[in-house]
């Protein structure tokens, strides 16, 4: 694209039209002419894989020469891998280029392409709410461990221990980035280890005793509510995938015929980073014969739509995230005994302890990070045989527990 194509005379000659006009000068800069006659300089650029736009001023207060100088300043920031928009926000808050806020926003912009949208928004929002107001304008190198601790104590006083530890971790990322870019020498967040109250980990309630598993499966099979809910309960136990994936299961992702029935969950629907979502393979769930039977029973009920478990309020959405938990309460299992997410812990524990299935196979089927000598190889198609055998063995075990004579 040719650069510096505009002239002052050409700009002065521009007339307002019915619609907004964009007259480009080159290198991402253009003059936007509104129907009212107002003229604004804009600079369009890409950062972190996204197209972004900033204002360079209003003409004629900002001359053509001034606008070009601002464009070049923005391009200089881009050359240093700094987002001009983030730098401007930090500057408007009174923060210097070496301030905590400026460097945090710069680091955040670097991670936009890697992080998921949800994590990216949550990371920045926490710092904007609880750190920037107190430390944002300070130079990174001037922030000490006691100053950071004082800021974190304000969050801790609200009783949100998990949040305060997440903020400490985010602050540590900012300091490490500052050290790497030569704007700090120490990471005071690392010096706070043990200074904050620990997170009280609450494990998801799950049934893990064989006799109790039998009670649970008998209750599920005897469920008298909606057939779709009964099947969702059963498939939660048989397949032990994340509750969100179970309820959002789509017919198009299922292959129920042939010798190897399979459910393929797209990477975009898994709990992964943005990169993994866009480049990852689908998570493969071999379907045991018991799961196939439940799905075939549901075909007349929901097979005409997108979702296996459509919402009762309309097939355009999957069932509510509370459906399975509510059904468990109706069956007499309170939240301290069993939850929708607890089916994963139930399978993880019993497949290892009672069935002797290799933990690598179990972890692969849970879609956890892979460890052990085979590592990520369990994701490859040639290892489906092990996982398919494990899934059928688990389904048969659930049947055995369900059909076993309950203790008196």
Short mmCIF file of C-alpha atoms in Angstrom, two decimals:
data_model
loop_
_atom_site.label_atom_id
_atom_site.label_comp_id
_atom_site.label_asym_id
_atom_site.label_seq_id
_atom_site.Cartn_x
_atom_site.Cartn_y
_atom_site.Cartn_z
CA UNK A 1 0.00 0.00 0.00
CA UNK A 2 1.44 3.44 -0.91
CA UNK A 3 2.29 5.66 2.05
CA UNK A 4 1.65 9.35 2.75
CA UNK A 5 -0.86 9.75 -0.06
CA UNK A 6 -2.90 12.53 1.58
CA UNK A 7 -2.20 16.24 1.36
CA UNK A 8 -3.58 19.17 3.35
CA UNK A 9 -5.39 20.52 0.30
CA UNK A 10 -6.97 17.15 -0.40
CA UNK A 11 -8.15 16.87 3.20
CA UNK A 12 -9.63 20.37 3.20
CA UNK A 13 -11.46 19.56 -0.02
CA UNK A 14 -13.18 16.48 1.43
CA UNK A 15 -16.93 16.96 1.71
CA UNK A 16 -19.22 15.16 4.15
CA UNK A 17 -21.50 12.56 2.61
CA UNK A 18 -24.54 10.59 3.68
CA UNK A 19 -22.32 7.81 5.04
CA UNK A 20 -19.01 7.84 6.87
CA UNK A 21 -16.00 7.93 4.57
CA UNK A 22 -12.54 6.47 5.12
CA UNK A 23 -9.66 8.10 3.25
CA UNK A 24 -6.41 6.19 3.72
CA UNK A 25 -2.96 7.73 4.05
CA UNK A 26 -1.11 4.42 4.30
CA UNK A 27 0.55 2.17 6.91
CA UNK A 28 -2.76 1.68 8.69
CA UNK A 29 -3.69 5.37 9.07
CA UNK A 30 -6.81 6.89 7.60
CA UNK A 31 -9.05 9.93 7.99
CA UNK A 32 -12.66 9.20 8.87
CA UNK A 33 -15.14 11.80 7.66
CA UNK A 34 -18.51 11.77 9.43
CA UNK A 35 -21.80 12.90 7.82
CA UNK A 36 -21.70 15.84 10.27
CA UNK A 37 -18.43 17.00 8.72
CA UNK A 38 -16.13 15.98 11.59
CA UNK A 39 -12.80 14.44 10.64
CA UNK A 40 -10.95 11.94 12.87
CA UNK A 41 -7.54 10.34 12.40
CA UNK A 42 -7.54 6.57 12.97
CA UNK A 43 -4.77 3.98 13.09
CA UNK A 44 -5.66 0.35 12.36
CA UNK A 45 -3.25 -2.43 13.27
CA UNK A 46 -3.06 -6.07 14.35
CA UNK A 47 -1.79 -7.25 17.71
CA UNK A 48 -2.05 -10.67 19.34
CA UNK A 49 -3.83 -11.99 16.27
CA UNK A 50 -6.61 -9.39 16.53
CA UNK A 51 -7.40 -6.27 14.53
CA UNK A 52 -7.38 -3.15 16.72
CA UNK A 53 -8.04 0.56 16.23
CA UNK A 54 -6.92 3.72 18.04
CA UNK A 55 -7.66 7.40 17.49
CA UNK A 56 -4.83 9.75 16.55
CA UNK A 57 -6.76 12.97 17.03
CA UNK A 58 -9.24 15.29 15.32
CA UNK A 59 -8.48 17.30 12.20
CA UNK A 60 -7.53 20.17 11.95
CA UNK A 61 -6.49 20.36 15.63
CA UNK A 62 -4.26 17.37 14.85
CA UNK A 63 -2.55 18.20 11.58
CA UNK A 64 -1.56 15.70 8.92
CA UNK A 65 2.05 15.98 10.07
CA UNK A 66 1.09 15.41 13.73
CA UNK A 67 -1.05 12.40 12.82
CA UNK A 68 1.81 10.84 10.87
CA UNK A 69 4.14 11.33 13.83
CA UNK A 70 1.62 9.62 16.12
CA UNK A 71 1.28 6.78 13.61
CA UNK A 72 5.03 6.31 13.57
CA UNK A 73 5.15 6.32 17.39
CA UNK A 74 2.50 3.59 17.43
CA UNK A 75 4.42 1.59 14.82
CA UNK A 76 7.58 1.93 16.94
CA UNK A 77 5.70 0.42 19.89
CA UNK A 78 4.49 -2.45 17.69
CA UNK A 79 8.08 -3.09 16.61
CA UNK A 80 8.88 -3.56 20.30
CA UNK A 81 5.89 -5.91 20.63
CA UNK A 82 3.98 -3.37 22.73
CA UNK A 83 0.27 -2.83 22.09
CA UNK A 84 -0.27 0.92 21.44
CA UNK A 85 -3.77 0.70 22.90
CA UNK A 86 -2.51 -0.87 26.12
CA UNK A 87 0.29 1.69 26.37
CA UNK A 88 -2.21 4.50 25.93
CA UNK A 89 -4.51 3.13 28.64
CA UNK A 90 -1.60 2.90 31.05
CA UNK A 91 -0.48 6.43 30.16
CA UNK A 92 -4.00 7.83 30.68
CA UNK A 93 -4.05 6.33 34.17
CA UNK A 94 -0.93 8.28 35.07
CA UNK A 95 1.35 5.26 34.80
CA UNK A 96 4.81 5.41 33.24
CA UNK A 97 6.10 2.94 30.69
CA UNK A 98 7.89 1.09 33.52
CA UNK A 99 4.91 1.04 35.85
CA UNK A 100 3.24 -2.12 37.09
CA UNK A 101 0.09 -1.35 35.10
CA UNK A 102 1.90 -0.59 31.84
CA UNK A 103 3.98 -3.75 32.05
CA UNK A 104 0.98 -5.84 33.13
CA UNK A 105 -1.02 -4.63 30.13
CA UNK A 106 1.95 -5.25 27.86
CA UNK A 107 2.34 -8.81 29.18
CA UNK A 108 -1.42 -9.35 28.87
CA UNK A 109 -1.34 -8.21 25.24
CA UNK A 110 1.49 -10.66 24.55
CA UNK A 111 -0.68 -13.51 25.84
CA UNK A 112 -3.89 -12.68 23.97
CA UNK A 113 -3.20 -15.15 21.19
CA UNK A 114 -2.24 -17.93 23.60
CA UNK A 115 -4.83 -17.58 26.38
CA UNK A 116 -8.54 -18.31 26.07
CA UNK A 117 -10.87 -15.30 25.94
CA UNK A 118 -12.32 -16.14 29.36
CA UNK A 119 -8.95 -16.49 31.08
CA UNK A 120 -7.58 -13.37 29.39
CA UNK A 121 -10.54 -11.24 30.52
CA UNK A 122 -10.50 -12.67 34.06
CA UNK A 123 -6.73 -12.15 34.44
CA UNK A 124 -6.86 -8.46 33.50
CA UNK A 125 -10.09 -7.73 35.38
CA UNK A 126 -8.64 -9.02 38.66
CA UNK A 127 -5.61 -6.75 38.36
CA UNK A 128 -7.73 -3.75 37.32
CA UNK A 129 -9.96 -4.21 40.35
CA UNK A 130 -7.50 -5.15 43.09
CA UNK A 131 -3.96 -4.14 42.08
CA UNK A 132 -3.91 -1.22 39.64
CA UNK A 133 -5.65 1.21 42.03
CA UNK A 134 -2.86 0.70 44.62
CA UNK A 135 0.29 -0.29 42.71
CA UNK A 136 -0.54 0.41 39.08
CA UNK A 137 1.26 3.77 38.82
CA UNK A 138 4.39 2.62 40.68
CA UNK A 139 7.50 1.62 38.76
CA UNK A 140 7.82 -2.13 38.83
CA UNK A 141 11.31 -1.94 40.31
CA UNK A 142 10.04 0.08 43.29
CA UNK A 143 7.42 -2.43 44.43
CA UNK A 144 8.60 -4.44 47.43
CA UNK A 145 7.24 -7.62 48.96
CA UNK A 146 5.63 -5.74 51.91
CA UNK A 147 3.86 -3.35 49.50
CA UNK A 148 2.53 -6.22 47.41
CA UNK A 149 1.47 -8.11 50.54
CA UNK A 150 -0.42 -5.06 51.81
CA UNK A 151 -2.36 -4.95 48.54
CA UNK A 152 -3.11 -8.66 48.61
CA UNK A 153 -4.26 -8.45 52.25
CA UNK A 154 -7.10 -6.18 51.11
CA UNK A 155 -8.35 -8.98 48.86
CA UNK A 156 -7.76 -11.64 51.50
CA UNK A 157 -9.90 -9.66 53.96
CA UNK A 158 -12.90 -10.29 51.70
CA UNK A 159 -12.57 -14.01 52.38
CA UNK A 160 -11.79 -14.94 48.77
CA UNK A 161 -8.66 -17.00 49.30
CA UNK A 162 -8.58 -18.60 45.86
CA UNK A 163 -8.86 -15.17 44.22
CA UNK A 164 -6.02 -13.66 46.23
CA UNK A 165 -3.72 -16.55 45.31
CA UNK A 166 -4.67 -16.13 41.65
CA UNK A 167 -3.80 -12.43 41.88
CA UNK A 168 -0.46 -13.26 43.53
CA UNK A 169 0.26 -15.65 40.66
CA UNK A 170 -0.69 -13.01 38.07
CA UNK A 171 1.52 -10.43 39.79
CA UNK A 172 4.38 -12.92 39.71
CA UNK A 173 3.93 -13.27 35.95
CA UNK A 174 4.14 -9.50 35.55
CA UNK A 175 7.33 -9.28 37.64
CA UNK A 176 8.96 -12.15 35.76
CA UNK A 177 8.11 -10.43 32.48
CA UNK A 178 9.54 -7.18 33.85
CA UNK A 179 12.76 -8.97 34.79
CA UNK A 180 12.99 -10.53 31.33
CA UNK A 181 12.54 -7.14 29.65
CA UNK A 182 15.05 -5.38 31.89
CA UNK A 183 12.63 -3.29 33.96
CA UNK A 184 12.91 -5.11 37.28
CA UNK A 185 15.46 -7.22 39.13
CA UNK A 186 13.34 -9.07 41.68
CA UNK A 187 10.01 -10.84 41.85
CA UNK A 188 8.50 -9.89 45.24
CA UNK A 189 5.50 -12.15 44.59
CA UNK A 190 7.82 -15.14 45.03
CA UNK A 191 8.95 -13.76 48.41
CA UNK A 192 5.37 -13.99 49.72
CA UNK A 193 5.29 -17.77 49.76
CA UNK A 194 3.56 -18.80 52.97
CA UNK A 195 2.52 -15.24 53.86
CA UNK A 196 -1.09 -15.63 52.70
CA UNK A 197 -3.74 -17.89 54.16
CA UNK A 198 -3.83 -21.18 52.25
CA UNK A 199 -6.61 -22.06 49.86
CA UNK A 200 -9.08 -24.44 51.45
CA UNK A 201 -9.36 -27.09 48.78
CA UNK A 202 -12.81 -28.65 48.56
CA UNK A 203 -12.78 -31.81 46.50
CA UNK A 204 -15.86 -32.57 44.46
CA UNK A 205 -18.09 -34.94 46.38
CA UNK A 206 -18.02 -38.40 44.84
CA UNK A 207 -19.13 -41.94 45.62
CA UNK A 208 -16.07 -44.21 45.65
CA UNK A 209 -17.06 -47.22 47.78
CA UNK A 210 -18.16 -50.22 45.66
CA UNK A 211 -21.34 -50.84 47.67
CA UNK A 212 -22.31 -47.17 47.41
CA UNK A 213 -21.64 -47.27 43.66
CA UNK A 214 -24.16 -50.08 43.40
CA UNK A 215 -26.73 -47.97 45.29
CA UNK A 216 -26.05 -45.03 42.99
CA UNK A 217 -26.41 -47.01 39.79
CA UNK A 218 -29.60 -48.71 40.98
CA UNK A 219 -31.04 -45.29 41.79
CA UNK A 220 -30.09 -43.95 38.36
CA UNK A 221 -31.66 -46.85 36.50
CA UNK A 222 -34.82 -46.48 38.59
CA UNK A 223 -35.07 -42.72 38.01
CA UNK A 224 -38.68 -41.76 37.29
CA UNK A 225 -38.13 -38.27 35.89
CA UNK A 226 -37.45 -37.17 32.32
CA UNK A 227 -35.90 -39.93 30.13
CA UNK A 228 -33.27 -37.46 28.91
CA UNK A 229 -32.23 -36.71 32.48
CA UNK A 230 -32.05 -40.42 33.34
CA UNK A 231 -29.79 -41.00 30.33
CA UNK A 232 -27.64 -37.98 31.24
CA UNK A 233 -27.12 -39.47 34.70
CA UNK A 234 -26.22 -42.88 33.29
CA UNK A 235 -23.85 -41.49 30.65
CA UNK A 236 -22.20 -39.28 33.25
CA UNK A 237 -21.31 -42.47 35.12
CA UNK A 238 -20.42 -44.56 32.07
CA UNK A 239 -18.31 -41.97 30.24
CA UNK A 240 -17.10 -39.74 33.14
CA UNK A 241 -16.48 -36.71 30.94
CA UNK A 242 -16.81 -33.13 32.16
CA UNK A 243 -20.44 -32.19 32.95
CA UNK A 244 -20.37 -29.38 30.40
CA UNK A 245 -19.33 -31.80 27.66
CA UNK A 246 -21.97 -34.35 28.63
CA UNK A 247 -24.86 -31.90 28.49
CA UNK A 248 -23.57 -30.30 25.26
CA UNK A 249 -23.14 -33.66 23.47
CA UNK A 250 -24.20 -33.39 19.82
CA UNK A 251 -25.53 -36.13 17.58
CA UNK A 252 -23.11 -35.10 14.82
CA UNK A 253 -20.16 -35.97 17.11
CA UNK A 254 -21.35 -39.55 17.64
CA UNK A 255 -20.59 -42.63 15.59
CA UNK A 256 -22.84 -45.39 16.95
CA UNK A 257 -22.61 -47.94 14.15
CA UNK A 258 -19.84 -50.37 13.32
CA UNK A 259 -17.46 -52.19 15.62
CA UNK A 260 -15.98 -49.11 17.27
CA UNK A 261 -18.67 -46.66 18.45
CA UNK A 262 -17.07 -43.33 19.31
CA UNK A 263 -17.83 -39.84 20.59
CA UNK A 264 -15.43 -37.18 19.33
CA UNK A 265 -15.46 -33.97 21.36
CA UNK A 266 -13.99 -31.09 19.30
CA UNK A 267 -10.89 -29.46 20.78
CA UNK A 268 -12.76 -26.14 20.78
CA UNK A 269 -15.12 -27.53 23.42
CA UNK A 270 -12.43 -28.86 25.73
CA UNK A 271 -10.77 -27.18 28.72
CA UNK A 272 -7.73 -26.04 26.77
CA UNK A 273 -5.75 -22.92 25.92
CA UNK A 274 -6.59 -20.90 22.80
CA UNK A 275 -3.67 -22.53 20.95
CA UNK A 276 -4.72 -26.03 21.94
CA UNK A 277 -8.33 -25.30 20.98
CA UNK A 278 -7.33 -24.11 17.51
CA UNK A 279 -4.63 -26.70 16.86
CA UNK A 280 -5.59 -29.68 18.99
CA UNK A 281 -7.14 -32.97 18.01
CA UNK A 282 -10.62 -33.89 19.19
CA UNK A 283 -10.89 -35.79 22.46
CA UNK A 284 -11.90 -39.35 21.61
CA UNK A 285 -14.31 -41.18 23.91
CA UNK A 286 -14.81 -44.86 23.02
CA UNK A 287 -18.42 -45.83 23.74
CA UNK A 288 -19.10 -49.06 25.63
CA UNK A 289 -22.15 -51.05 24.55
CA UNK A 290 -24.16 -49.81 27.55
CA UNK A 291 -23.64 -46.19 26.47
CA UNK A 292 -24.64 -47.00 22.90
CA UNK A 293 -27.86 -48.59 24.18
CA UNK A 294 -28.79 -45.44 26.10
CA UNK A 295 -28.05 -43.24 23.10
CA UNK A 296 -30.11 -45.39 20.75
CA UNK A 297 -33.04 -45.10 23.18
CA UNK A 298 -32.74 -41.32 23.00
CA UNK A 299 -32.63 -41.10 19.21
CA UNK A 300 -36.45 -40.97 18.81
CA UNK A 301 -36.61 -38.25 21.48
CA UNK A 302 -33.85 -35.87 20.36
CA UNK A 303 -32.20 -37.38 17.29
CA UNK A 304 -33.94 -34.86 15.02
CA UNK A 305 -32.11 -31.96 16.66
CA UNK A 306 -28.55 -30.84 17.34
CA UNK A 307 -28.15 -31.82 20.99
CA UNK A 308 -28.52 -35.25 22.52
CA UNK A 309 -29.76 -33.50 25.66
CA UNK A 310 -31.69 -30.43 24.47
CA UNK A 311 -33.13 -27.93 26.92
CA UNK A 312 -36.77 -28.46 27.79
CA UNK A 313 -37.21 -24.77 26.94
CA UNK A 314 -36.11 -25.30 23.35
CA UNK A 315 -33.77 -27.44 21.26
CA UNK A 316 -31.50 -24.52 20.35
CA UNK A 317 -29.68 -24.94 23.67
CA UNK A 318 -28.47 -27.95 25.66
CA UNK A 319 -29.97 -28.87 29.01
CA UNK A 320 -29.22 -26.72 32.04
CA UNK A 321 -25.94 -27.20 33.87
CA UNK A 322 -27.96 -27.86 37.05
CA UNK A 323 -30.05 -30.71 35.62
CA UNK A 324 -27.84 -33.62 36.66
CA UNK A 325 -27.10 -32.22 40.11
CA UNK A 326 -30.80 -31.56 40.70
CA UNK A 327 -31.61 -35.13 39.66
CA UNK A 328 -29.01 -36.47 42.08
CA UNK A 329 -30.71 -34.52 44.89
CA UNK A 330 -34.07 -36.04 43.90
CA UNK A 331 -32.47 -39.47 44.15
CA UNK A 332 -31.37 -38.72 47.70
CA UNK A 333 -27.69 -37.90 47.10
CA UNK A 334 -26.89 -34.54 48.72
CA UNK A 335 -24.07 -32.26 47.52
CA UNK A 336 -21.73 -33.61 50.19
CA UNK A 337 -22.19 -37.13 48.81
CA UNK A 338 -22.28 -36.87 45.02
CA UNK A 339 -22.11 -34.23 42.29
CA UNK A 340 -22.16 -34.24 38.49
CA UNK A 341 -18.41 -33.64 38.49
CA UNK A 342 -17.99 -36.44 41.05
CA UNK A 343 -18.54 -39.10 38.40
CA UNK A 344 -15.03 -38.31 37.17
CA UNK A 345 -13.49 -38.86 40.59
CA UNK A 346 -15.54 -42.03 41.01
CA UNK A 347 -14.19 -43.49 37.78
CA UNK A 348 -10.64 -42.25 38.41
CA UNK A 349 -10.51 -43.93 41.82
CA UNK A 350 -12.21 -47.24 41.12
CA UNK A 351 -10.72 -47.89 37.68
CA UNK A 352 -7.28 -47.66 39.26
CA UNK A 353 -7.90 -49.30 42.63
CA UNK A 354 -10.46 -51.99 41.74
CA UNK A 355 -9.91 -52.71 38.06
CA UNK A 356 -6.15 -52.22 37.83
CA UNK A 357 -6.37 -50.07 34.71
CA UNK A 358 -3.19 -48.19 33.84
CA UNK A 359 -3.34 -44.64 35.18
CA UNK A 360 -2.07 -43.24 31.89
CA UNK A 361 -5.09 -44.70 30.11
CA UNK A 362 -7.44 -43.30 32.74
CA UNK A 363 -5.85 -39.84 32.59
CA UNK A 364 -6.09 -39.84 28.81
CA UNK A 365 -9.78 -40.69 29.00
CA UNK A 366 -10.29 -37.93 31.56
CA UNK A 367 -8.58 -35.55 29.10
CA UNK A 368 -6.01 -34.56 31.71
CA UNK A 369 -2.43 -33.63 30.87
CA UNK A 370 -0.60 -36.81 30.02
CA UNK A 371 2.29 -38.10 32.12
CA UNK A 372 4.27 -41.32 32.33
CA UNK A 373 6.40 -43.19 29.80
CA UNK A 374 3.82 -43.09 27.01
CA UNK A 375 2.95 -39.44 27.57
CA UNK A 376 0.79 -37.84 24.90
CA UNK A 377 0.94 -41.01 22.84
CA UNK A 378 -2.30 -42.11 24.48
CA UNK A 379 -3.97 -39.42 22.38
CA UNK A 380 -2.98 -41.15 19.17
CA UNK A 381 -5.36 -43.39 17.29
CA UNK A 382 -3.22 -46.53 17.67
CA UNK A 383 -3.77 -46.46 21.46
CA UNK A 384 -7.54 -46.40 21.21
CA UNK A 385 -7.64 -50.15 21.74
CA UNK A 386 -6.41 -49.80 25.33
CA UNK A 387 -8.90 -47.06 26.07
CA UNK A 388 -11.76 -48.86 24.39
CA UNK A 389 -11.08 -51.94 26.49
CA UNK A 390 -10.87 -49.85 29.65
CA UNK A 391 -14.19 -48.13 28.95
CA UNK A 392 -15.98 -51.42 28.40
CA UNK A 393 -14.41 -52.89 31.52
CA UNK A 394 -15.64 -49.88 33.52
CA UNK A 395 -19.18 -50.12 32.13
CA UNK A 396 -19.29 -53.83 32.94
CA UNK A 397 -18.09 -53.10 36.48
CA UNK A 398 -20.91 -50.58 36.96
CA UNK A 399 -23.38 -53.21 35.81
CA UNK A 400 -21.92 -55.72 38.24
CA UNK A 401 -22.24 -53.29 41.14
CA UNK A 402 -25.81 -52.39 40.11
CA UNK A 403 -26.91 -56.01 39.85
CA UNK A 404 -25.12 -57.16 42.99
CA UNK A 405 -27.41 -58.02 45.91
CA UNK A 406 -27.49 -54.95 48.18
CA UNK A 407 -26.25 -55.57 51.72
CA UNK A 408 -28.96 -55.88 54.34
#
